[in-house]
Amino acid sequence: MAGIRNRRQFLAGIVSVSWSLLLIGSIQAADSPQGKVLKAGAATSNITPPLGEAIIGGFAPFPSENVHDELHARCLVLDNGETKIAFVICDNLGITDDIYQAARDFIKAETDLPPVNILMAATHTHSATRASSPKYRDFLSRRIADCVRRALEKTEPARIGWGGVDEPSEVFNRRWFTTNPDFCKNPFGGVDQVRMNPPRGNAALIKPAGPIDPEISFISVQSLDGRPLALLANYSLHYVGGVKKGEISSDYFGIFSEKIGSLIGASPEEGSFVGMLSNGTSGDINNINFSQPGKRMQAYEKMTQVADLVAKRVAEAYKNVDYQTWVPLGSANAELTLKVRKPDDAMQAYFKKVLAQPEDAPQHHRYERNYAGRVQRLLEGPDEVTVKLQALRIGDLTVAAIPFETFCEIGLEIKDKSPFKDAFTIELANGYFGYLPTPAQHKLGGYETWMGTNRVQLDASDKILAVLFNLMADLNSGK
């Protein structure tokens, strides 16, 4: 992929953690076995929720009143004659594991595709409704399963390739060091070292607190005669936004998915091509250049610009892809138990004092009451959570799956240390458990690190990386 990674040989002595591993699928030699053919199929399912359901993504949800563009689940199935794997990318903020599990149960009962070989993820559009809504959840899980079934029905002999291209102009780290402590107040009565989404172009801004990942990674699948069947891209950009209030939209993820086909020669008459855009590690990344003053734009204007540029850049790189008619496929899965963060006595006392005051009383931070509720729910909830982690193999490419809004530097480390030649990460995959900063970023504070925004132990990212590198090593050892 693009030359942003200085690859190193994977080291065996990674952090030791307690975890259980389930390795699914056989790993074959790189050369195509006699008579073996790679097959692929792709499909979509409409997952637009009913109007009236709450649009989430901010601190105050509001009812949906209109559909600007329909939401979809998009599926790509790969079958090399020995192992089947699949990707399902859904237009949603974040989908919990129980909904994915209901979809997997349908798939297990109705197909021969092993459910553990499927990576299911949300795009993180902020203009969709809550997946767990009683009016929506059963419909959503059914439609995810339908999407996989339809993709399986459409499989045909295929060839596959992958690549990447850098586009740094649309990604910015949103966490900033500043000289103004008022910018960095937190809801717990303290002051952080960094601020998420500070005032744009402000003289108090010093520098971003972390890196960006400019790479757009992608997997391209064609029929044996070169007809585009599917393209799955990955970019570490949180979302773009700029929608009209009350309108449902798939954000730039959906626009890209519709745009990319025409740019790479997919025939609109055939209607069989499926474009897909997954979210990379964008927990601390957005589309705002905070070093400069903002510019007012029309609704949907900015997301269309970003989608058009990302699609154009992928289409340019698409011309240089090398294809293979057969590749090893594999899926490795693990469960990791993490401790849930709990408020100490001092924090509980602070919020008790906050809630005892009138709602119009002066506040240290405007979201104190909001976080009082979040922290109380953590206190009353379970002491541990178990998360699903996954790595898929496609030839000498690996795709990691993490069920968090994952900080960019975690994805960069995966690209750097993966034992495979190429790698990228899909976040918000196989569940949703809040933000995942690194331990170093936790020390800086900021919205993404606050208890209630982040829910699990402070070194969770280190433990997750250790498991993922073990999964990749197991996949790689079979070649």
Coordinates of C-alpha atoms in Angstrom, one line a residue:
M1 CA 0.0 0.0 0.0
A2 CA 1.1 3.7 0.2
G3 CA 4.5 4.4 1.5
I4 CA 3.5 5.8 4.9
R5 CA 4.6 2.7 6.8
N6 CA 8.1 1.7 7.8
R7 CA 7.3 -2.0 8.1
R8 CA 9.3 -4.0 10.8
Q9 CA 9.4 -7.7 11.3
F10 CA 6.8 -8.8 13.8
L11 CA 8.4 -9.5 17.2
A12 CA 7.2 -12.5 19.1
G13 CA 7.6 -11.1 22.6
I14 CA 4.5 -9.0 22.8
V15 CA 2.6 -8.3 26.0
S16 CA 1.2 -11.4 27.6
V17 CA -2.5 -11.4 28.3
S18 CA -5.1 -14.0 29.2
W19 CA -7.3 -14.7 26.1
S20 CA -9.0 -17.5 24.3
L21 CA -8.4 -18.1 20.6
L22 CA -10.6 -19.6 18.0
L23 CA -8.9 -20.0 14.7
I24 CA -11.4 -20.6 11.8
G25 CA -10.6 -21.5 8.3
S26 CA -7.6 -23.2 6.7
I27 CA -4.6 -21.3 5.4
Q28 CA -3.2 -22.5 2.1
A29 CA 0.0 -21.9 0.1
A30 CA 0.2 -18.8 -2.0
D31 CA 0.0 -20.7 -5.3
S32 CA -3.4 -21.6 -6.6
P33 CA -4.1 -25.3 -5.9
Q34 CA -5.0 -27.4 -8.9
G35 CA -8.6 -26.7 -9.8
K36 CA -9.2 -24.1 -7.1
V37 CA -11.1 -20.9 -8.1
L38 CA -11.7 -17.8 -6.1
K39 CA -15.3 -16.7 -6.0
A40 CA -16.8 -13.4 -4.8
G41 CA -20.2 -11.9 -4.4
A42 CA -21.5 -8.5 -3.2
A43 CA -24.9 -7.2 -2.3
T44 CA -26.7 -4.4 -0.4
S45 CA -29.7 -4.3 1.9
N46 CA -31.7 -1.2 2.8
I47 CA -31.5 -0.6 6.5
T48 CA -33.2 2.8 6.7
P49 CA -35.0 3.1 10.0
P50 CA -38.6 4.4 10.5
L51 CA -39.1 8.1 10.9
G52 CA -39.5 9.3 14.4
E53 CA -36.6 7.3 15.8
A54 CA -34.0 9.4 17.6
I55 CA -31.0 10.6 15.6
I56 CA -28.0 10.1 17.9
G57 CA -24.3 11.2 17.9
G58 CA -24.6 14.3 20.0
F59 CA -25.4 14.9 23.7
A60 CA -29.1 15.6 22.9
P61 CA -30.8 13.1 20.5
F62 CA -33.7 14.4 18.4
P63 CA -36.4 12.7 16.3
S64 CA -35.7 11.9 12.7
E65 CA -38.1 13.8 10.4
N66 CA -36.9 13.1 6.9
V67 CA -34.6 10.7 4.9
H68 CA -32.0 12.6 2.9
D69 CA -30.5 9.4 1.6
E70 CA -31.2 5.8 2.4
L71 CA -29.0 3.7 4.8
H72 CA -27.6 0.4 3.7
A73 CA -25.8 -2.7 4.8
R74 CA -23.2 -3.6 2.2
C75 CA -21.6 -7.1 2.0
L76 CA -18.6 -8.6 0.3
V77 CA -18.2 -12.4 0.4
L78 CA -15.0 -14.2 -0.6
D79 CA -14.7 -18.0 -1.2
N80 CA -11.5 -19.7 -2.2
G81 CA -13.0 -23.2 -2.3
E82 CA -11.6 -23.9 1.2
T83 CA -12.6 -21.0 3.4
K84 CA -15.3 -18.4 3.2
I85 CA -15.0 -14.9 4.8
A86 CA -17.2 -11.8 4.5
F87 CA -17.4 -8.1 5.3
V88 CA -20.6 -6.3 6.2
I89 CA -20.4 -2.5 6.5
C90 CA -23.5 -0.8 7.9
D91 CA -24.6 2.8 7.8
N92 CA -24.9 3.4 11.5
L93 CA -23.2 5.2 14.4
G94 CA -22.3 2.0 16.3
I95 CA -24.0 -1.4 16.6
T96 CA -23.8 -3.5 19.7
D97 CA -22.7 -7.1 19.7
D98 CA -26.2 -8.6 20.5
I99 CA -27.6 -7.2 17.2
Y100 CA -24.7 -8.6 15.2
Q101 CA -25.1 -11.9 17.1
A102 CA -28.8 -12.1 16.1
A103 CA -27.7 -11.6 12.5
R104 CA -25.1 -14.3 12.8
D105 CA -27.7 -16.7 14.2
F106 CA -29.8 -16.1 11.0
I107 CA -26.7 -16.7 8.9
K108 CA -25.8 -19.9 10.7
A109 CA -29.3 -21.3 10.2
E110 CA -29.7 -20.2 6.6
T111 CA -26.2 -20.5 5.0
D112 CA -23.0 -22.5 5.1
L113 CA -20.9 -19.4 5.8
P114 CA -19.4 -19.7 9.3
P115 CA -20.6 -16.7 11.3
V116 CA -17.3 -16.2 13.0
N117 CA -15.7 -15.6 9.6
I118 CA -17.7 -12.4 9.1
L119 CA -16.5 -9.0 10.0
M120 CA -19.5 -6.7 10.7
A121 CA -19.0 -3.0 11.3
A122 CA -20.7 0.4 11.5
T123 CA -19.5 3.4 9.5
H124 CA -20.1 5.9 12.3
T125 CA -22.4 8.2 10.5
H126 CA -23.8 10.7 13.0
S127 CA -27.1 11.1 11.2
A128 CA -28.6 7.6 11.8
T129 CA -30.8 6.3 14.6
R130 CA -30.0 4.1 17.6
A131 CA -29.4 0.5 16.5
S132 CA -30.8 -0.8 19.7
S133 CA -34.1 0.9 19.4
P134 CA -37.0 -1.7 20.0
K135 CA -38.6 -0.6 16.7
Y136 CA -35.3 -1.0 14.8
R137 CA -33.1 -3.7 16.2
D138 CA -34.9 -6.8 14.9
F139 CA -35.3 -5.3 11.4
L140 CA -31.6 -4.4 11.4
S141 CA -30.3 -7.8 12.3
R142 CA -32.6 -9.5 9.8
R143 CA -31.5 -7.1 7.0
I144 CA -27.8 -7.7 7.8
A145 CA -28.4 -11.4 7.4
D146 CA -30.3 -10.9 4.2
C147 CA -27.4 -8.9 2.8
V148 CA -25.0 -11.8 3.4
R149 CA -27.4 -14.3 1.9
R150 CA -27.8 -12.2 -1.3
A151 CA -24.1 -11.8 -1.6
L152 CA -23.6 -15.6 -1.3
E153 CA -26.2 -16.1 -4.1
K154 CA -24.3 -13.7 -6.4
T155 CA -20.9 -15.4 -6.0
E156 CA -19.0 -16.0 -9.3
P157 CA -15.4 -16.7 -10.3
A158 CA -13.3 -13.6 -9.5
R159 CA -9.9 -12.1 -9.1
I160 CA -8.8 -9.9 -6.2
G161 CA -6.2 -7.1 -5.6
W162 CA -5.6 -4.4 -3.1
G163 CA -3.8 -1.1 -2.8
G164 CA -3.7 2.2 -1.1
V165 CA -3.1 5.9 -1.7
D166 CA -2.4 8.8 0.7
E167 CA -4.8 11.7 1.0
P168 CA -3.8 13.9 4.0
S169 CA -5.9 16.9 3.1
E170 CA -9.1 15.6 4.7
V171 CA -7.9 14.2 8.0
F172 CA -6.9 16.3 11.1
N173 CA -6.2 15.3 14.6
R174 CA -8.9 16.9 16.7
R175 CA -7.1 16.9 20.0
W176 CA -5.0 20.1 20.6
F177 CA -2.6 21.5 23.2
T178 CA -3.6 25.0 24.1
T179 CA -2.3 27.9 26.2
N180 CA -5.8 28.6 27.5
P181 CA -6.8 26.4 30.5
D182 CA -10.4 27.4 30.2
F183 CA -10.5 25.5 26.9
C184 CA -9.4 22.3 28.8
K185 CA -11.8 22.1 31.7
N186 CA -13.4 18.7 32.2
P187 CA -16.7 17.6 33.7
F188 CA -15.0 16.2 36.8
G189 CA -13.9 19.6 38.2
G190 CA -10.4 19.5 36.7
V191 CA -8.4 20.8 33.8
D192 CA -7.0 18.6 31.0
Q193 CA -3.8 19.1 29.0
V194 CA -5.6 18.9 25.7
R195 CA -9.0 19.9 24.2
M196 CA -11.1 18.1 21.6
N197 CA -12.5 20.4 18.9
P198 CA -11.1 23.7 20.2
P199 CA -12.2 27.0 18.7
R200 CA -11.0 27.2 15.1
G201 CA -8.1 29.6 14.3
N202 CA -7.7 30.6 17.9
A203 CA -4.4 32.1 19.0
A204 CA -4.2 29.8 22.0
L205 CA -3.8 26.6 19.9
I206 CA -0.4 25.1 20.0
K207 CA -0.3 21.8 18.2
P208 CA -2.3 18.6 17.7
A209 CA -1.8 16.0 20.4
G210 CA -1.5 13.0 18.0
P211 CA -0.8 11.9 14.4
I212 CA -3.1 11.3 11.4
D213 CA -3.2 8.3 9.0
P214 CA -3.5 9.7 5.5
E215 CA -3.9 6.3 3.7
I216 CA -7.0 5.2 1.9
S217 CA -6.7 1.4 1.8
F218 CA -8.9 -0.6 -0.5
I219 CA -9.7 -4.1 -1.8
S220 CA -10.9 -4.5 -5.4
V221 CA -12.7 -7.5 -6.7
Q222 CA -13.4 -8.1 -10.4
S223 CA -14.9 -10.9 -12.5
L224 CA -12.3 -12.9 -14.4
D225 CA -12.8 -10.7 -17.5
G226 CA -12.2 -7.5 -15.5
R227 CA -15.8 -6.4 -14.7
P228 CA -15.8 -4.5 -11.3
L229 CA -17.8 -6.5 -8.7
A230 CA -17.0 -4.7 -5.5
L231 CA -14.6 -2.3 -3.9
L232 CA -14.1 -2.0 -0.1
A233 CA -12.2 1.1 1.0
N234 CA -11.0 2.2 4.4
Y235 CA -10.2 5.8 5.6
S236 CA -9.5 7.0 9.1
L237 CA -12.0 9.9 9.1
H238 CA -14.5 10.0 12.0
Y239 CA -17.3 11.4 9.8
V240 CA -18.0 14.7 8.0
G241 CA -21.5 15.8 9.0
G242 CA -23.1 19.0 7.9
V243 CA -26.6 17.6 7.5
K244 CA -30.0 19.3 8.1
K245 CA -31.3 18.7 11.6
G246 CA -33.7 15.8 11.7
E247 CA -32.5 14.2 8.4
I248 CA -31.2 10.7 8.1
S249 CA -28.1 10.3 6.0
S250 CA -25.2 7.9 5.4
D251 CA -22.8 10.8 5.4
Y252 CA -19.7 10.7 3.1
F253 CA -19.5 6.9 3.5
G254 CA -22.7 6.4 1.4
I255 CA -21.8 9.1 -1.2
F256 CA -18.4 7.4 -1.8
S257 CA -20.1 4.0 -2.1
E258 CA -22.4 5.4 -4.8
K259 CA -19.7 7.4 -6.6
I260 CA -16.8 4.9 -6.8
G261 CA -18.4 2.5 -9.3
S262 CA -18.7 5.0 -12.2
L263 CA -15.1 6.1 -11.7
I264 CA -13.7 2.6 -12.1
G265 CA -15.9 1.6 -15.0
A266 CA -18.7 -0.4 -13.3
S267 CA -21.7 -0.6 -15.6
P268 CA -24.8 1.1 -14.0
E269 CA -27.0 -1.0 -16.3
E270 CA -25.8 -4.3 -14.7
G271 CA -26.4 -3.0 -11.2
S272 CA -24.2 -5.7 -9.7
F273 CA -21.3 -3.6 -8.4
V274 CA -21.1 -2.7 -4.7
G275 CA -19.0 0.1 -3.4
M276 CA -18.2 0.1 0.3
L277 CA -16.3 2.5 2.7
S278 CA -15.4 1.4 6.2
N279 CA -14.1 3.6 9.0
G280 CA -10.4 3.2 9.9
T281 CA -8.9 4.2 13.3
S282 CA -10.5 7.7 13.6
G283 CA -11.3 8.1 17.3
D284 CA -9.3 11.3 17.4
I285 CA -9.6 12.3 13.8
N286 CA -12.1 14.5 12.0
N287 CA -12.4 16.7 8.9
I288 CA -11.8 20.1 10.6
N289 CA -8.6 22.1 10.2
F290 CA -8.5 23.8 13.6
S291 CA -5.5 25.9 12.7
Q292 CA -7.6 28.0 10.4
P293 CA -11.0 29.9 10.7
G294 CA -14.0 28.0 9.6
K295 CA -16.0 28.5 6.4
R296 CA -19.8 28.2 6.3
M297 CA -21.0 25.6 3.8
Q298 CA -24.4 24.4 2.6
A299 CA -25.9 21.2 4.0
Y300 CA -24.3 18.1 2.5
E301 CA -21.8 20.3 0.6
K302 CA -18.7 19.3 2.6
M303 CA -19.4 15.6 2.8
T304 CA -19.9 15.5 -1.0
Q305 CA -16.6 17.2 -1.5
V306 CA -14.8 14.8 0.7
A307 CA -16.5 11.7 -0.8
D308 CA -15.7 12.9 -4.3
L309 CA -12.0 13.5 -3.5
V310 CA -11.6 10.2 -1.7
A311 CA -13.3 8.3 -4.6
K312 CA -11.2 10.1 -7.2
R313 CA -8.0 9.2 -5.3
V314 CA -9.0 5.5 -5.0
A315 CA -9.9 5.5 -8.7
E316 CA -6.4 6.7 -9.6
A317 CA -4.7 4.1 -7.5
Y318 CA -7.1 1.4 -8.8
K319 CA -5.4 1.5 -12.2
N320 CA -2.2 0.1 -10.6
V321 CA -3.7 -2.9 -8.8
D322 CA -2.3 -6.3 -9.4
Y323 CA -4.9 -9.1 -9.3
Q324 CA -4.8 -12.7 -8.3
T325 CA -7.2 -15.4 -9.3
W326 CA -6.7 -17.3 -6.0
V327 CA -5.5 -16.3 -2.5
P328 CA -5.3 -17.9 0.9
L329 CA -8.2 -16.7 3.1
G330 CA -8.5 -17.0 6.9
S331 CA -10.3 -15.7 10.0
A332 CA -8.9 -15.6 13.5
N333 CA -11.0 -14.6 16.5
A334 CA -10.5 -14.0 20.2
E335 CA -12.4 -12.7 23.2
L336 CA -10.7 -10.4 25.6
T337 CA -12.1 -9.5 29.0
L338 CA -11.4 -5.9 30.1
K339 CA -12.1 -4.2 33.4
V340 CA -14.8 -1.4 33.4
R341 CA -13.7 2.0 34.8
K342 CA -15.4 2.9 38.1
P343 CA -15.6 6.3 39.9
D344 CA -13.6 6.6 43.1
D345 CA -15.1 8.1 46.3
A346 CA -13.9 11.6 45.4
M347 CA -15.6 11.6 42.0
Q348 CA -18.8 10.2 43.5
A349 CA -18.8 13.0 46.1
Y350 CA -18.1 15.6 43.4
F351 CA -21.1 14.5 41.3
K352 CA -23.3 14.2 44.4
K353 CA -22.6 17.9 45.1
V354 CA -23.2 18.8 41.4
L355 CA -26.6 17.1 41.3
A356 CA -27.6 18.8 44.6
Q357 CA -27.3 22.2 43.0
P358 CA -30.1 23.9 41.0
E359 CA -29.8 23.2 37.3
D360 CA -29.2 26.8 36.5
A361 CA -26.3 27.1 39.1
P362 CA -22.9 28.1 37.7
Q363 CA -20.9 25.0 36.5
H364 CA -17.3 24.2 36.1
H365 CA -18.2 22.4 32.8
R366 CA -21.5 22.5 30.9
Y367 CA -21.7 18.6 30.7
E368 CA -21.2 17.9 34.4
R369 CA -24.7 16.6 34.8
N370 CA -24.5 14.5 31.7
Y371 CA -21.3 12.8 33.0
A372 CA -22.8 12.4 36.4
G373 CA -25.3 10.1 34.8
R374 CA -22.7 8.3 32.7
V375 CA -20.4 7.7 35.7
Q376 CA -23.3 6.5 37.8
R377 CA -24.3 3.9 35.1
L378 CA -20.7 2.6 35.1
L379 CA -20.7 2.4 38.9
E380 CA -24.0 0.4 38.8
G381 CA -23.0 -1.7 35.8
P382 CA -20.8 -4.8 35.4
D383 CA -17.2 -4.8 36.6
E384 CA -16.0 -6.4 33.3
V385 CA -16.8 -6.5 29.6
T386 CA -15.8 -9.1 27.1
V387 CA -15.0 -7.8 23.6
K388 CA -14.6 -9.7 20.3
L389 CA -11.4 -9.2 18.4
Q390 CA -10.8 -10.4 14.9
A391 CA -8.2 -10.5 12.1
L392 CA -9.0 -11.6 8.5
R393 CA -6.4 -12.7 6.0
I394 CA -6.6 -12.2 2.3
G395 CA -3.3 -13.3 0.7
D396 CA -0.6 -11.1 2.2
L397 CA -3.1 -8.5 3.5
T398 CA -4.6 -8.6 7.0
V399 CA -7.6 -6.6 8.2
A400 CA -8.0 -6.1 12.0
A401 CA -11.4 -5.5 13.6
I402 CA -11.7 -3.5 16.8
P403 CA -15.1 -2.8 18.5
F404 CA -14.1 0.8 19.7
E405 CA -13.7 4.3 18.3
T406 CA -10.0 3.7 18.0
F407 CA -7.2 6.3 18.2
C408 CA -5.3 6.8 15.0
E409 CA -1.9 5.8 16.4
I410 CA -3.2 2.3 17.3
G411 CA -4.0 1.8 13.6
L412 CA -0.6 3.1 12.6
E413 CA 1.0 0.6 15.0
I414 CA -1.0 -2.3 13.5
K415 CA 0.2 -1.3 10.0
D416 CA 3.8 -1.0 11.2
K417 CA 4.0 -4.2 13.2
S418 CA 1.7 -6.6 11.3
P419 CA 3.5 -9.7 10.0
F420 CA 1.7 -9.3 6.7
K421 CA 2.9 -7.1 3.9
D422 CA -0.2 -4.9 4.1
A423 CA -2.7 -4.2 6.8
F424 CA -5.5 -1.9 7.8
T425 CA -8.0 -1.7 10.6
I426 CA -11.8 -1.4 10.6
E427 CA -13.1 0.1 13.8
L428 CA -16.5 -0.2 15.4
A429 CA -16.5 -3.8 14.3
N430 CA -18.3 -6.7 15.9
G431 CA -19.6 -4.5 18.7
Y432 CA -19.5 -1.0 20.2
F433 CA -17.8 -0.1 23.6
G434 CA -17.0 3.6 23.4
Y435 CA -13.6 5.2 22.8
L436 CA -10.1 3.5 22.8
P437 CA -7.3 6.0 23.6
T438 CA -3.7 4.8 24.2
P439 CA -2.3 5.0 27.8
A440 CA -0.2 8.0 26.8
Q441 CA -3.3 9.9 25.5
H442 CA -5.2 9.0 28.6
K443 CA -2.6 11.0 30.6
L444 CA -3.4 14.1 28.5
G445 CA -7.1 13.9 29.2
G446 CA -9.7 15.3 26.8
Y447 CA -13.2 14.2 25.8
E448 CA -12.3 10.8 24.4
T449 CA -10.5 9.8 27.7
W450 CA -13.3 10.9 30.1
M451 CA -14.9 8.2 32.2
G452 CA -18.2 7.6 30.5
T453 CA -16.8 8.4 27.0
N454 CA -14.1 5.8 27.6
R455 CA -15.4 2.8 29.6
V456 CA -12.6 0.3 30.0
Q457 CA -9.3 0.1 31.7
L458 CA -6.6 2.6 30.8
D459 CA -4.2 0.1 29.2
A460 CA -6.9 -1.6 27.1
S461 CA -5.3 -0.6 23.8
D462 CA -2.1 -2.4 24.8
K463 CA -4.0 -5.6 25.6
I464 CA -6.0 -5.4 22.4
L465 CA -2.9 -4.9 20.3
A466 CA -1.2 -7.9 21.9
V467 CA -4.2 -10.1 21.1
L468 CA -4.5 -8.9 17.5
F469 CA -0.8 -9.4 16.8
N470 CA -1.2 -13.0 18.1
L471 CA -4.1 -13.5 15.8
M472 CA -2.1 -12.2 12.9
A473 CA 0.8 -14.4 13.8
D474 CA -1.4 -17.5 13.8
L475 CA -2.9 -16.6 10.4
N476 CA 0.6 -15.9 9.0
S477 CA 2.0 -19.1 10.3
G478 CA -0.2 -21.2 8.0
K479 CA 1.2 -19.9 4.8

